[in-house]
Each structure stands twice: as structure tokens, then as C-alpha cells.
CSV table of C-alpha atoms and ligand atoms in Angstrom, one decimal:
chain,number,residue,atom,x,y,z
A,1,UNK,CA,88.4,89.1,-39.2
A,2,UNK,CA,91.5,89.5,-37.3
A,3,UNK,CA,91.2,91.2,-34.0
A,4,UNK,CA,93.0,92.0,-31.2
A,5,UNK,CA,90.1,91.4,-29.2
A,6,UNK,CA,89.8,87.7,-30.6
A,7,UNK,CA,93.3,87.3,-31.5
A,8,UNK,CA,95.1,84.0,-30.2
A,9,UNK,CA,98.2,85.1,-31.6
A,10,UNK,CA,98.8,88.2,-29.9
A,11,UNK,CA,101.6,88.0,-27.6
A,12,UNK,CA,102.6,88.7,-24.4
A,13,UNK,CA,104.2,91.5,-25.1
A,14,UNK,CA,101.5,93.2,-27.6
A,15,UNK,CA,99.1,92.9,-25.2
A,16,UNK,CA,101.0,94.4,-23.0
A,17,UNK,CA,101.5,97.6,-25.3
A,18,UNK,CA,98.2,97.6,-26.7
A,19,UNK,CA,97.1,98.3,-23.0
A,20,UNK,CA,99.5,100.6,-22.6
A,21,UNK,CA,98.7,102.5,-25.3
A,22,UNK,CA,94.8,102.4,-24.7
A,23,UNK,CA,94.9,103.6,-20.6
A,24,UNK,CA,98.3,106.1,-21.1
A,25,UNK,CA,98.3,106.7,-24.5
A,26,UNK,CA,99.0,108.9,-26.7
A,27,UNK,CA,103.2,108.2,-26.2
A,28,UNK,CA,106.2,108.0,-27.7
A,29,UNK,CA,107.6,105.0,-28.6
A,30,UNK,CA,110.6,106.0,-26.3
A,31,UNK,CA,108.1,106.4,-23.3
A,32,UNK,CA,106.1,103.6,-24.3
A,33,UNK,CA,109.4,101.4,-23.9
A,34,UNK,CA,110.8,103.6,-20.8
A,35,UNK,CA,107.2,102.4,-19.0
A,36,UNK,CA,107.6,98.8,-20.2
A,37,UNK,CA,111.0,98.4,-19.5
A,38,UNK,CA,111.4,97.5,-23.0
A,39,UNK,CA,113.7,98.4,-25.5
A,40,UNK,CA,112.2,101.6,-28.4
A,41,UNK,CA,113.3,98.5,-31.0
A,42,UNK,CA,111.0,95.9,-29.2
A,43,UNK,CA,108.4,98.5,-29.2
A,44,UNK,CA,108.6,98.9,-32.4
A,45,UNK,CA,108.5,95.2,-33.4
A,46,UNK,CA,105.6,94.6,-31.3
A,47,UNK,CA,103.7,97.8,-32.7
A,48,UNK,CA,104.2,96.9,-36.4
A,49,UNK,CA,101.8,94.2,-36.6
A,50,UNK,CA,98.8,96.4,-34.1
A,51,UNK,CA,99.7,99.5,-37.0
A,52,UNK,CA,99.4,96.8,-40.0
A,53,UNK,CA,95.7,96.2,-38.7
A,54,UNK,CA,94.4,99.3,-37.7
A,55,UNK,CA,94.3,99.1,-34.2
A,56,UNK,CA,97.3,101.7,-33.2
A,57,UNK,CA,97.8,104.7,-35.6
A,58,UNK,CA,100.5,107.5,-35.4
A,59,UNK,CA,99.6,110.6,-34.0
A,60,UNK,CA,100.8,114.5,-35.7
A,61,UNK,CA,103.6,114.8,-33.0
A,62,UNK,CA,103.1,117.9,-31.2
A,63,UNK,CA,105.5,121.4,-30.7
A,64,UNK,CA,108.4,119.2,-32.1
A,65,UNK,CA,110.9,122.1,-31.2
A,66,UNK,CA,110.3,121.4,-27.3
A,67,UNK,CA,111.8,118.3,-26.9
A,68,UNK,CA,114.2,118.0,-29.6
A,69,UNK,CA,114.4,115.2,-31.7
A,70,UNK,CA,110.4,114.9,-33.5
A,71,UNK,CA,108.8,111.5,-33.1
A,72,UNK,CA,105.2,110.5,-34.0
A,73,UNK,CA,103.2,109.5,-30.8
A,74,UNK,CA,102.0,106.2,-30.8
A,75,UNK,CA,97.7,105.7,-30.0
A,76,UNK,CA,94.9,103.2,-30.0
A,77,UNK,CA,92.2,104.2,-33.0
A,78,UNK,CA,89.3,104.2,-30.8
A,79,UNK,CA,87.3,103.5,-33.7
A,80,UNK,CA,89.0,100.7,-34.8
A,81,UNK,CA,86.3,98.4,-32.6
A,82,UNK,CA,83.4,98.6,-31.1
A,83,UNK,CA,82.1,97.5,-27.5
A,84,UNK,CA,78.7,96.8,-25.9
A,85,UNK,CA,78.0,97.0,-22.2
A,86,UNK,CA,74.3,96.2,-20.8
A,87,UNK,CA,73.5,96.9,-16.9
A,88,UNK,CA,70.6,95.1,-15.2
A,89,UNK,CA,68.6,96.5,-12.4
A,90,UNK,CA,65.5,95.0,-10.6
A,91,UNK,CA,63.1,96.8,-13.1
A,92,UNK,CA,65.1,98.2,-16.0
A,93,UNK,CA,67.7,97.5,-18.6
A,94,UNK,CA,70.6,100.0,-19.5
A,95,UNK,CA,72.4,99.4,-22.6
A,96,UNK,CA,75.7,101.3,-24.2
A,97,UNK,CA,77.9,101.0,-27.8
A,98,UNK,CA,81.1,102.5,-27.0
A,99,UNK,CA,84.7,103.0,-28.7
A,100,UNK,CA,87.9,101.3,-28.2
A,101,UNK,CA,88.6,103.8,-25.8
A,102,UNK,CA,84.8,103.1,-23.6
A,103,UNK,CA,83.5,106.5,-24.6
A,104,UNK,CA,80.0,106.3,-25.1
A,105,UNK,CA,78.4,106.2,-28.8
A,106,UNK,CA,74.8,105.7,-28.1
A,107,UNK,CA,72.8,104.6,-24.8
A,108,UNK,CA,69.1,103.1,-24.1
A,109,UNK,CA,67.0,102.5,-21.2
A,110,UNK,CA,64.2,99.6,-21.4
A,111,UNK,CA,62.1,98.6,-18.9
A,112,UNK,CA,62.2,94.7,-17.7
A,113,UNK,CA,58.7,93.5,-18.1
A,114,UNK,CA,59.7,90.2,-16.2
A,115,UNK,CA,62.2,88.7,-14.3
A,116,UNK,CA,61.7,85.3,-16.2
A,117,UNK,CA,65.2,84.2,-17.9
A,118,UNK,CA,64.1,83.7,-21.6
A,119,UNK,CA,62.7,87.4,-21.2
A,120,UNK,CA,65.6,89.3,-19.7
A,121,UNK,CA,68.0,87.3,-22.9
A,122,UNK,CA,65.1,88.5,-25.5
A,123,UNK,CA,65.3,92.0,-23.9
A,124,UNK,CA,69.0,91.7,-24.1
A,125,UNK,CA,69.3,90.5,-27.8
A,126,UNK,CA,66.4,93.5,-28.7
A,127,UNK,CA,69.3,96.1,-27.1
A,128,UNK,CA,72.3,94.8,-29.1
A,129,UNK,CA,70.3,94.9,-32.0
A,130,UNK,CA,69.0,98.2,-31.4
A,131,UNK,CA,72.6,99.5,-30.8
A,132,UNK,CA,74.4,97.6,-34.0
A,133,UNK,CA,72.1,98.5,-36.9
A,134,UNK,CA,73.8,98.2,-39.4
A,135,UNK,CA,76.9,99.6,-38.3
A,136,UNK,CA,80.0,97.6,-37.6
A,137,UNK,CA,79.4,94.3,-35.7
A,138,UNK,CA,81.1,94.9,-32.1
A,139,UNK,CA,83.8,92.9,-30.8
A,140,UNK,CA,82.0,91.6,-27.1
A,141,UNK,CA,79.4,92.1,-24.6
A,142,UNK,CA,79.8,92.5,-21.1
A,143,UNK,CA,76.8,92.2,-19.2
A,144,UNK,CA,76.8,93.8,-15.3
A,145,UNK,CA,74.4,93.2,-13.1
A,146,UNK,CA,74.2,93.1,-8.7
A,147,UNK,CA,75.0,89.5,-7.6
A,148,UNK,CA,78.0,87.1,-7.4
A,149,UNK,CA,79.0,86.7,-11.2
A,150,UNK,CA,82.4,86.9,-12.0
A,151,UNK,CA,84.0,87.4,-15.2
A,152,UNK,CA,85.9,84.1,-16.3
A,153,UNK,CA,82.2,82.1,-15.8
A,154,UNK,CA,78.8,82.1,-18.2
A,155,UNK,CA,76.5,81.5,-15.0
A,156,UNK,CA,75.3,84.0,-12.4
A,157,UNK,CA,75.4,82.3,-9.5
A,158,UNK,CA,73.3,84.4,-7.7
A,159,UNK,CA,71.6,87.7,-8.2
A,160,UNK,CA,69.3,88.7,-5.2
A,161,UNK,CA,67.3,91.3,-7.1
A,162,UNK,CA,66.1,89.4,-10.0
A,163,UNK,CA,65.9,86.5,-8.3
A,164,UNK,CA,67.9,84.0,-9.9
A,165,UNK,CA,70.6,81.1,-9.1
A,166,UNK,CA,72.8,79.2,-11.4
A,167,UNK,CA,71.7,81.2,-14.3
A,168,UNK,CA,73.8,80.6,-17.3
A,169,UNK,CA,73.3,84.2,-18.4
A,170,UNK,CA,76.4,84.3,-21.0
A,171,UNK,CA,76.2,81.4,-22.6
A,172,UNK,CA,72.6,82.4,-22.9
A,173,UNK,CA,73.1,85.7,-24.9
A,174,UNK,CA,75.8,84.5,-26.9
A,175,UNK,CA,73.8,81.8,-28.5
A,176,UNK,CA,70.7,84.8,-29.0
A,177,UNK,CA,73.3,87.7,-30.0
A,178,UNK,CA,76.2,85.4,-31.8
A,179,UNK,CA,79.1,87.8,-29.6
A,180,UNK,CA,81.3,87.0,-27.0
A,181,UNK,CA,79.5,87.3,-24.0
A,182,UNK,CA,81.1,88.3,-20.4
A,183,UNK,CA,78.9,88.7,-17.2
A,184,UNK,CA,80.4,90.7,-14.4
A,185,UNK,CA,79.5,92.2,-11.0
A,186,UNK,CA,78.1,95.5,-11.7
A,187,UNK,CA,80.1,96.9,-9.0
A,188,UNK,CA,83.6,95.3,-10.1
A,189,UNK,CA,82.4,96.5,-14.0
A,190,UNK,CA,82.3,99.9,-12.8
A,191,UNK,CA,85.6,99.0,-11.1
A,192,UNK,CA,87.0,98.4,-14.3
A,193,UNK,CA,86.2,101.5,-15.8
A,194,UNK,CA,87.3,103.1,-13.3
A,195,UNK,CA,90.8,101.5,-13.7
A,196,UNK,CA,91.4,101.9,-17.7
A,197,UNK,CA,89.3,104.9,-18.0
A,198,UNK,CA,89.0,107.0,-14.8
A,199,UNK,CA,89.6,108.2,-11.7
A,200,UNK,CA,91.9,104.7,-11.2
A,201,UNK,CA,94.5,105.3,-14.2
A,202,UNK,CA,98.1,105.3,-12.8
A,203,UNK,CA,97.0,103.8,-9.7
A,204,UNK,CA,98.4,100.5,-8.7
A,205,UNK,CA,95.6,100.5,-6.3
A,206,UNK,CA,92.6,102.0,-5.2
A,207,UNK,CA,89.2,101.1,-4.0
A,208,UNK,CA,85.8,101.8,-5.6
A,209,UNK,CA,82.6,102.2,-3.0
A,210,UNK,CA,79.0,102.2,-4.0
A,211,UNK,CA,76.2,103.3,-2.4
A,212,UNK,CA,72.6,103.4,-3.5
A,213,UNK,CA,70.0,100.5,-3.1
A,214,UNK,CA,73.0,98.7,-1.1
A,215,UNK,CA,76.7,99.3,-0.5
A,216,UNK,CA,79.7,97.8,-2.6
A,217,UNK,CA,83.3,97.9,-2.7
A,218,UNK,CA,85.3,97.2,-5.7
A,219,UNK,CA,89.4,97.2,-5.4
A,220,UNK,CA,92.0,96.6,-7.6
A,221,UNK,CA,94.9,95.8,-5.9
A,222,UNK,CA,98.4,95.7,-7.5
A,223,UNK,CA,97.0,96.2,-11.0
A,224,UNK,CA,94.4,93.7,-10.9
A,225,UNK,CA,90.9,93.5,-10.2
A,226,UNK,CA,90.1,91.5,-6.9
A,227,UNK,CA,87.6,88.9,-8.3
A,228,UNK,CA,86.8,85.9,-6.8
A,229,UNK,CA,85.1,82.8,-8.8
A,230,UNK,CA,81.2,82.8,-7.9
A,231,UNK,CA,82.0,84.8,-4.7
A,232,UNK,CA,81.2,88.6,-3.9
A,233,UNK,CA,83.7,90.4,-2.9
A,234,UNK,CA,83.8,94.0,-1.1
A,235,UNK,CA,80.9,93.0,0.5
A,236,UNK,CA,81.3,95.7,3.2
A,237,UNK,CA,77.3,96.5,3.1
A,238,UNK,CA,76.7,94.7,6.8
A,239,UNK,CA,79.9,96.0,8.5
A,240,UNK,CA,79.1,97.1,11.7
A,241,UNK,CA,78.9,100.5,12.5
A,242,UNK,CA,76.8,100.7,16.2
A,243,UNK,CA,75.1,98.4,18.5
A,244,UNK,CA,72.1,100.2,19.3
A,245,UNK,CA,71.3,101.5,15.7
A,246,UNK,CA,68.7,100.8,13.2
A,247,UNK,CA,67.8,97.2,11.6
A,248,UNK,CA,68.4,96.2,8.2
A,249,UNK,CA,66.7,93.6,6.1
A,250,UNK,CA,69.0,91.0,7.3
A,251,UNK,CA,68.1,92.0,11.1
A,252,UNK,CA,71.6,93.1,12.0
A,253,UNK,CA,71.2,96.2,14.2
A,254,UNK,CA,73.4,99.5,13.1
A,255,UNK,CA,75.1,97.7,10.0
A,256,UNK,CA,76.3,100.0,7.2
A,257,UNK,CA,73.4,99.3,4.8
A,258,UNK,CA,70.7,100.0,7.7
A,259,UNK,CA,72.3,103.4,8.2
A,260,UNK,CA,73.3,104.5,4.3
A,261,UNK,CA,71.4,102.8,1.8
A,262,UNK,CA,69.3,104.7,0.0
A,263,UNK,CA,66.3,102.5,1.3
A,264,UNK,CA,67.1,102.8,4.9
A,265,UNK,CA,67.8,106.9,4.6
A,266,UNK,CA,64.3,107.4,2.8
A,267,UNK,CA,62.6,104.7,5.7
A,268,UNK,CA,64.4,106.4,8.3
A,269,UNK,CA,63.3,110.3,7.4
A,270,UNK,CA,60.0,109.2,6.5
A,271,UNK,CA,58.8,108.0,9.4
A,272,UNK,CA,60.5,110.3,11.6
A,273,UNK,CA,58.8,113.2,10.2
A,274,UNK,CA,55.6,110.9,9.3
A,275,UNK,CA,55.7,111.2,5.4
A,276,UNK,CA,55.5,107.9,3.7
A,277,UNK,CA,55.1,109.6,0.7
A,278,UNK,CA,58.7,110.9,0.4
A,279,UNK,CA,61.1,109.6,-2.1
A,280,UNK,CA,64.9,109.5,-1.8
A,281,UNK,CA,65.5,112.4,-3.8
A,282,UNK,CA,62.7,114.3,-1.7
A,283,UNK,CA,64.6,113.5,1.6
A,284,UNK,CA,67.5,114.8,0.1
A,285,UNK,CA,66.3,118.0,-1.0
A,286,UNK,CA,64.9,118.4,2.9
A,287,UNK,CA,68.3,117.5,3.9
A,288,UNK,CA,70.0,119.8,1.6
A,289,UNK,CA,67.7,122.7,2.8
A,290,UNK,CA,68.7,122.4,6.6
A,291,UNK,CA,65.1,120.8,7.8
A,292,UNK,CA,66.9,119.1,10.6
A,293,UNK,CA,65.7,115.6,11.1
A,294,UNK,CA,66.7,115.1,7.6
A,295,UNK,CA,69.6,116.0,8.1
A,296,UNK,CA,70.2,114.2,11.5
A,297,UNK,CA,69.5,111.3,9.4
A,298,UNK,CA,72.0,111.7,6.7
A,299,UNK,CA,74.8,113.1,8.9
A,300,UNK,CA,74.5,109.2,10.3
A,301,UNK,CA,74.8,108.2,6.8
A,302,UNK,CA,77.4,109.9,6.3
A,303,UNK,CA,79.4,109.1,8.8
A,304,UNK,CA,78.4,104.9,8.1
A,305,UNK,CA,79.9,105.5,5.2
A,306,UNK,CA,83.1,107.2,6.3
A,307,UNK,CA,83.6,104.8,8.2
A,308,UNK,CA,83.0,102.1,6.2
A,309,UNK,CA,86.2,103.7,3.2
A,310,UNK,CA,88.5,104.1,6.3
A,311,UNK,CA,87.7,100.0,6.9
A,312,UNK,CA,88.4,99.3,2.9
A,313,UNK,CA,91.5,101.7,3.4
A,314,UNK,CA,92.8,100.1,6.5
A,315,UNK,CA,92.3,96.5,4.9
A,316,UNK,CA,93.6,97.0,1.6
A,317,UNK,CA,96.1,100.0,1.9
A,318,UNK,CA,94.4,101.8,-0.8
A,319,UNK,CA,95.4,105.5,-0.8
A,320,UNK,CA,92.7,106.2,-3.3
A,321,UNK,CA,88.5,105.6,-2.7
A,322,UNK,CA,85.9,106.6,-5.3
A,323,UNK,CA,82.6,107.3,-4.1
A,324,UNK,CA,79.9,106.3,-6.9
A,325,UNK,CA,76.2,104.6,-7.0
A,326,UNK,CA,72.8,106.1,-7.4
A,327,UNK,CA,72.7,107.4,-4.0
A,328,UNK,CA,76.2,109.1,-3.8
A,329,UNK,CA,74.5,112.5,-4.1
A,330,UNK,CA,74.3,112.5,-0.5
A,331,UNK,CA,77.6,113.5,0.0
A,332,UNK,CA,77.0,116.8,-0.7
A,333,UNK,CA,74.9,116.9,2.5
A,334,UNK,CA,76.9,114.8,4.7
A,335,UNK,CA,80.2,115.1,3.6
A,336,UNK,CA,81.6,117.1,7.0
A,337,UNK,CA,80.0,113.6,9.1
A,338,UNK,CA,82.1,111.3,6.8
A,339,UNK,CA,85.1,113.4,6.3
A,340,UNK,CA,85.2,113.0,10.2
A,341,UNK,CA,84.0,109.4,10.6
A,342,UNK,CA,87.1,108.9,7.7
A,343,UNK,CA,89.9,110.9,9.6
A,344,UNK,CA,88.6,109.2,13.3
A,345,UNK,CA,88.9,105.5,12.2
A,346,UNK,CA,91.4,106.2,9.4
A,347,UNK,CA,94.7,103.9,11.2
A,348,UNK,CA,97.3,106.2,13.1
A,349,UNK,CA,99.6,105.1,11.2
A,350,UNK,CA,98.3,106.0,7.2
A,351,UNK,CA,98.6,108.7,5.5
A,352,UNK,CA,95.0,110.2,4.6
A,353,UNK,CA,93.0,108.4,2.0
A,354,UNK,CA,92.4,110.9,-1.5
A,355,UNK,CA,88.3,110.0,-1.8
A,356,UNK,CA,87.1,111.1,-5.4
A,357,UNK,CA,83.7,111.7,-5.4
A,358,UNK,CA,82.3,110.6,-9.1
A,359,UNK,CA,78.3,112.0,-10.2
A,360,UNK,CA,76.5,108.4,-10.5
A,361,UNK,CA,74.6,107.9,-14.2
A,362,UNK,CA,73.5,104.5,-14.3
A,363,UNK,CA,74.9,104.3,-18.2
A,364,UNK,CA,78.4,104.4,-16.2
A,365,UNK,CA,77.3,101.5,-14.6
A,366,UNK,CA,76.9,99.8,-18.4
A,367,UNK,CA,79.8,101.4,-19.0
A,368,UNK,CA,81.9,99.2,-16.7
A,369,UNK,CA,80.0,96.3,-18.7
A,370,UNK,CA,82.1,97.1,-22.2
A,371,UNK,CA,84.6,97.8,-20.0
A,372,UNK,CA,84.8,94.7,-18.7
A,373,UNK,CA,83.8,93.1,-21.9
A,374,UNK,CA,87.3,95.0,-23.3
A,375,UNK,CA,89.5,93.6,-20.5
A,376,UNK,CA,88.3,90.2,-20.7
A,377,UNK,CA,88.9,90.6,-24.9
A,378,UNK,CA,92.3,91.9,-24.4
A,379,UNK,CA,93.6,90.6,-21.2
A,380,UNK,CA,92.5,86.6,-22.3
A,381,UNK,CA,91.1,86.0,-19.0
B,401,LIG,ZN1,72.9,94.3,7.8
């Protein structure tokens, strides 16, 4: 079947107006060029064989009498292909299908019974199954998951919360599932769909931080997506933030993750008000309602983790952060600590940093996965 995803014959240049088409798109073949630098002819010469095969259509040009001359905008037919993203967590499995354009199709949420390799692959192939049917085949896989894989390379390195080194994950589910298979850091997946997709398009760089069971930072810098072969990176979870603070796992005193990770917020409220029973999500709500050891508690989060975007910002010279990741609700609570903690280690000399805050759903975070899965498909890399 010929593909665009698979194709080895695509060009430079038509995969450089397929993409441009799919992140900025619909446009005119005039502003498709006057973005490429190209000439309209070259566009059109590069577009004729993506329109032969489906993969661009024209679009019903809009009020024609506004800009004079009528032309037919130029799109990606988000149904022309198919993607699959899967998300692992410690205990579960989160699985999307989603369009050409990563707009979700249909989701599903399995739990892992084991941690053992042949299961989590079995569990994997049951998901792609489940989301194919007998609809059309998609064109890849991206798998995301927290740990040091990176893109180009089958094996996970390592992933702390399954337990696993050197496991050659993609290679794994490509011979179970028959599709291409690409494995990813969950936080540079979500990264990615963040880029094509979200809060990221039109930004030549920007910064993505997590927080929930740990924090992450994913950046694209320049266009591209930092990666780095079987190496984290954004790994700003043990930053330090205060000598005398709290411990974290690692027994680093007052790092990031000891003040803001969900774990340490729900330890730390807990036993201050002597209720082991409480869960995240109750400490919030006692935050959110004004008891005020709670909130104590996640002002100091919240100003760990404005601190910790004003250290991405002043590294990178990002003008743009996202906030996402299962705990990112607690901005709502804390958001005058980190605002503060932001402006106070922000650098003199930048301009203030635009932070985005985006509601976490961990299908977004399989999201990034076909996201990923697309780049990879498209970009060759
Ligand atoms: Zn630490």
C-alpha cells in the first residue's frame, strides 16, 4: 500500500509540506509556499502526488469575495490513516486509535496484571486488536511509557516503575502486532503532541513540565524535540529548591520532587494532620477549601514548582511552559505561590514566561504515543 507514513520515496520537500499542511493547515497554496519559502508552482508539484493518494484533499474555499482571487485551500484528510498510541503506567495500560490529525477515535483502559515482559507485549497486542477490528489497519504504534527510551531505538533502556532494563519493547510488539513500532518517553510523547497538535503549534520553542507521581520536562527547542539516545532528558525532578526541606526517595533534602510530587504532597499533609488515610485528591479538596495545613503544604508545592519552569526557562530560553501531568490540578490551589516563585527566580533580564496550564487525562498521555508514532512515520527518524 503506498503510504506517506512508509513511503521511501517521499521527498524532502513533501515531507516538508505534508507537515505543514497537517500542524497549520487548512492553507492556500500561496501561503503554503509563502511559509516554505517555496515557489506556489513547487507547491503544487510537490502536492500533486500527496492529492493522487489521498492524503491531501482540497478544501470548499471560504467567503471567496474577501480576498479576491478564489483558491481552494489545501488540507491533510485526517482520515486518510490511522494511528495507535499505548501509555504504560505502574499498574495500568491506556490505549488510543486516532486520525491523521491525533484526534481521538476510540480509548481503553486495562489493568497490568504483571510487570513480566511477555505479559505487558500480550496486553499490548490484546489493545491493538481491540482498537483495529476490522476497520482499517493503522499505519504505526508508538508506545510511551516513564523511563529513558528514546524514539530512534526498539529497547527501553530503563523504566524505574515497571522495573525493567534493556528491554527490547518495540521490536517485541512489532513481531506480536505486525506494525511499526516506536517506544518513547511518555513525557517527550506528550511533548510531541503538544508541538503538532497543541498548545506548542507556531512555537519554535517551548517547554512542557509534568508533574504527578514525579516531575518532567519536555522541550523542543528550535523545532525539534530535545531527545537524547538512551538518556533522560528534562530531568529537573531533583533540582534543588531548599536546604532544610523535606527528603525524597533518593535522600536529597528539599529537592523539587520531595516538595511537588503528588506522593510527597499527600505524605506531607497526611502526617501533618495525622490522616494516613487521605488520598491526593482528598488533600486537594482540603487545600482547595482553605483547611490551612493543607494548604501550607501546597503553597510549597507550588512555589517548587515555579521555580522549577523559571530554571527550564532560564536554561532553554523558552518563552512558553505548559503545565500538565496527573497532579497538575494543584495549580488551582497554589497558583499565587508559583506565579511568585516564577517572577522571583525568572532572570532580570527575560521577558515573562506565558505558562499554559493544560487539564491532565492520561489518554493525552497515549495520545503523545500516536503522536510520536506519526512523527517518527513522517519525519523518517
Ligand atoms: Zn530528590
Amino acid at each position: 500500500m503506498s503510504s506517506v507514513l512508509s513511503d521511501a520515496h517521499l521527498t524532502e520537500g513533501m515531507r516538508s509540506v505534508f507537515v505543514e499542511l497537517l500542524v497549520h493547515g487548512p492553507l492556500s497554496r500561496a501561503e503554503a509556499a509563502r511559509r516554505l519559502d517555496l515557489s506556489p508552482s513547487a507547491v503544487t508539484k510537490l502536492t500533486k502526488p500527496l492529492l493522487q493518494n489521498g492524503y491531501l484533499l482540497h478544501q470548499p474555499s471560504g467567503d471567496r469575495s474577501m480576498m479576491g482571487r478564489p483558491s481552494q485551500p489545501l488540507a491533510v484528510d485526517p482520515a486518510r490513516a490511522a494511528l495507535l498510541g499505548v501509555k504504560l503506567t505502574e499498574d495500568e495500560l491506556f490505549a488510543v486509535r486516532t486520525d491523521l490529525r491525533a484526534e481521538i477515535q476510540h480509548e481503553l483502559r486495562r489493568p497490568l496484571l504483571s510487570h513480566a515482559v511477555d505479559d505487558v507485549v500480550t496486553r499490548i497486542g490484546e489493545a491493538v486488536r481491540d482498537l483495529t477490528g476490522s476497520g482499517q489497519p493503522p499505519a504505526a504504534l508508538g508506545i510511551s511509557l516513564a523511563g529513558t527510551a528514546s524514539g530512534g531505538d526498539p529497547v527501553v533502556p530503563t523504566s524505574p516503575f515497571l522495573g525493567w532494563r534493556d528491554v527490547p519493547l518495540g521490536d517485541l510488539v512489532a513481531a506480536a502486532t505486525g506494525l511499526p513500532v516506536v517506544v518513547e518517553n511518555d513525557v517527550r510523547a506528550l511533548t510531541a503532541a503538544q508541538q503538532w497538535f497543541g498548545a506548542g503549534v507556531g512555537r519554535h520553542s517551548f517547554a512542557l513540565v509534568t508533574v504527578g507521581a514525579g516531575l518532567g520536562c519536555g522541550l523542543v527547542i528550535g523545532g525539534r524535540l530535545v531527545s537524547a539516545a538512551g538518556r533522560g532528558t528534562g530531568l529537573v525532578g531533583h533540582l534543588s529548591i531548599h536546604d532544610n526541606g523535606p527528603l525524597c526517595e533518593l535522600g536529597h533534602r528539599g529537592c523539587a520532587r520531595a516538595y511537588a510530587s503528588s506522593a510527597a504532597v499527600r505524605r506531607a499533609v497526611a502526617s501533618t494532620l495525622d490522616r494516613s488515610d487521605l488520598t491526593f485528591e482528598a488533600c486537594l479538596a482540603l487545600a482547595a477549601e482553605g483547611q490551612p495545613a493543607a494548604r501550607r503544604i501546597f503553597e510549597d508545592a507550588g512555589h517548587a514548582l515555579g521555580q522549577v519552569v523559571a530554571t527550564v526557562a532560564n536554561i532553554t530560553g523558552v518563552q512558553l511552559v505548559i503545565l500538565s501531568g496527573e497532579a497538575v490540578a494543584m495549580y488551582d490551589v497554589c497558583a499565587e505561590a508559583f506565579d511568585a516563585a516564577l517572577t522571583a527566580h525568572t532572570h532580570w533580564t527575560s521577558t515573562p514566561v506565558d505558562v499554559v496550564v493544560k487539564p491532565f487525562t492520561f489518554s493525552e498521555w497515549a495520545r503523545g504515543a500516536a503522536v510520536i508514532a506519526l512523527q517518527h512515520r513522517i519525519l523518517g527518524r
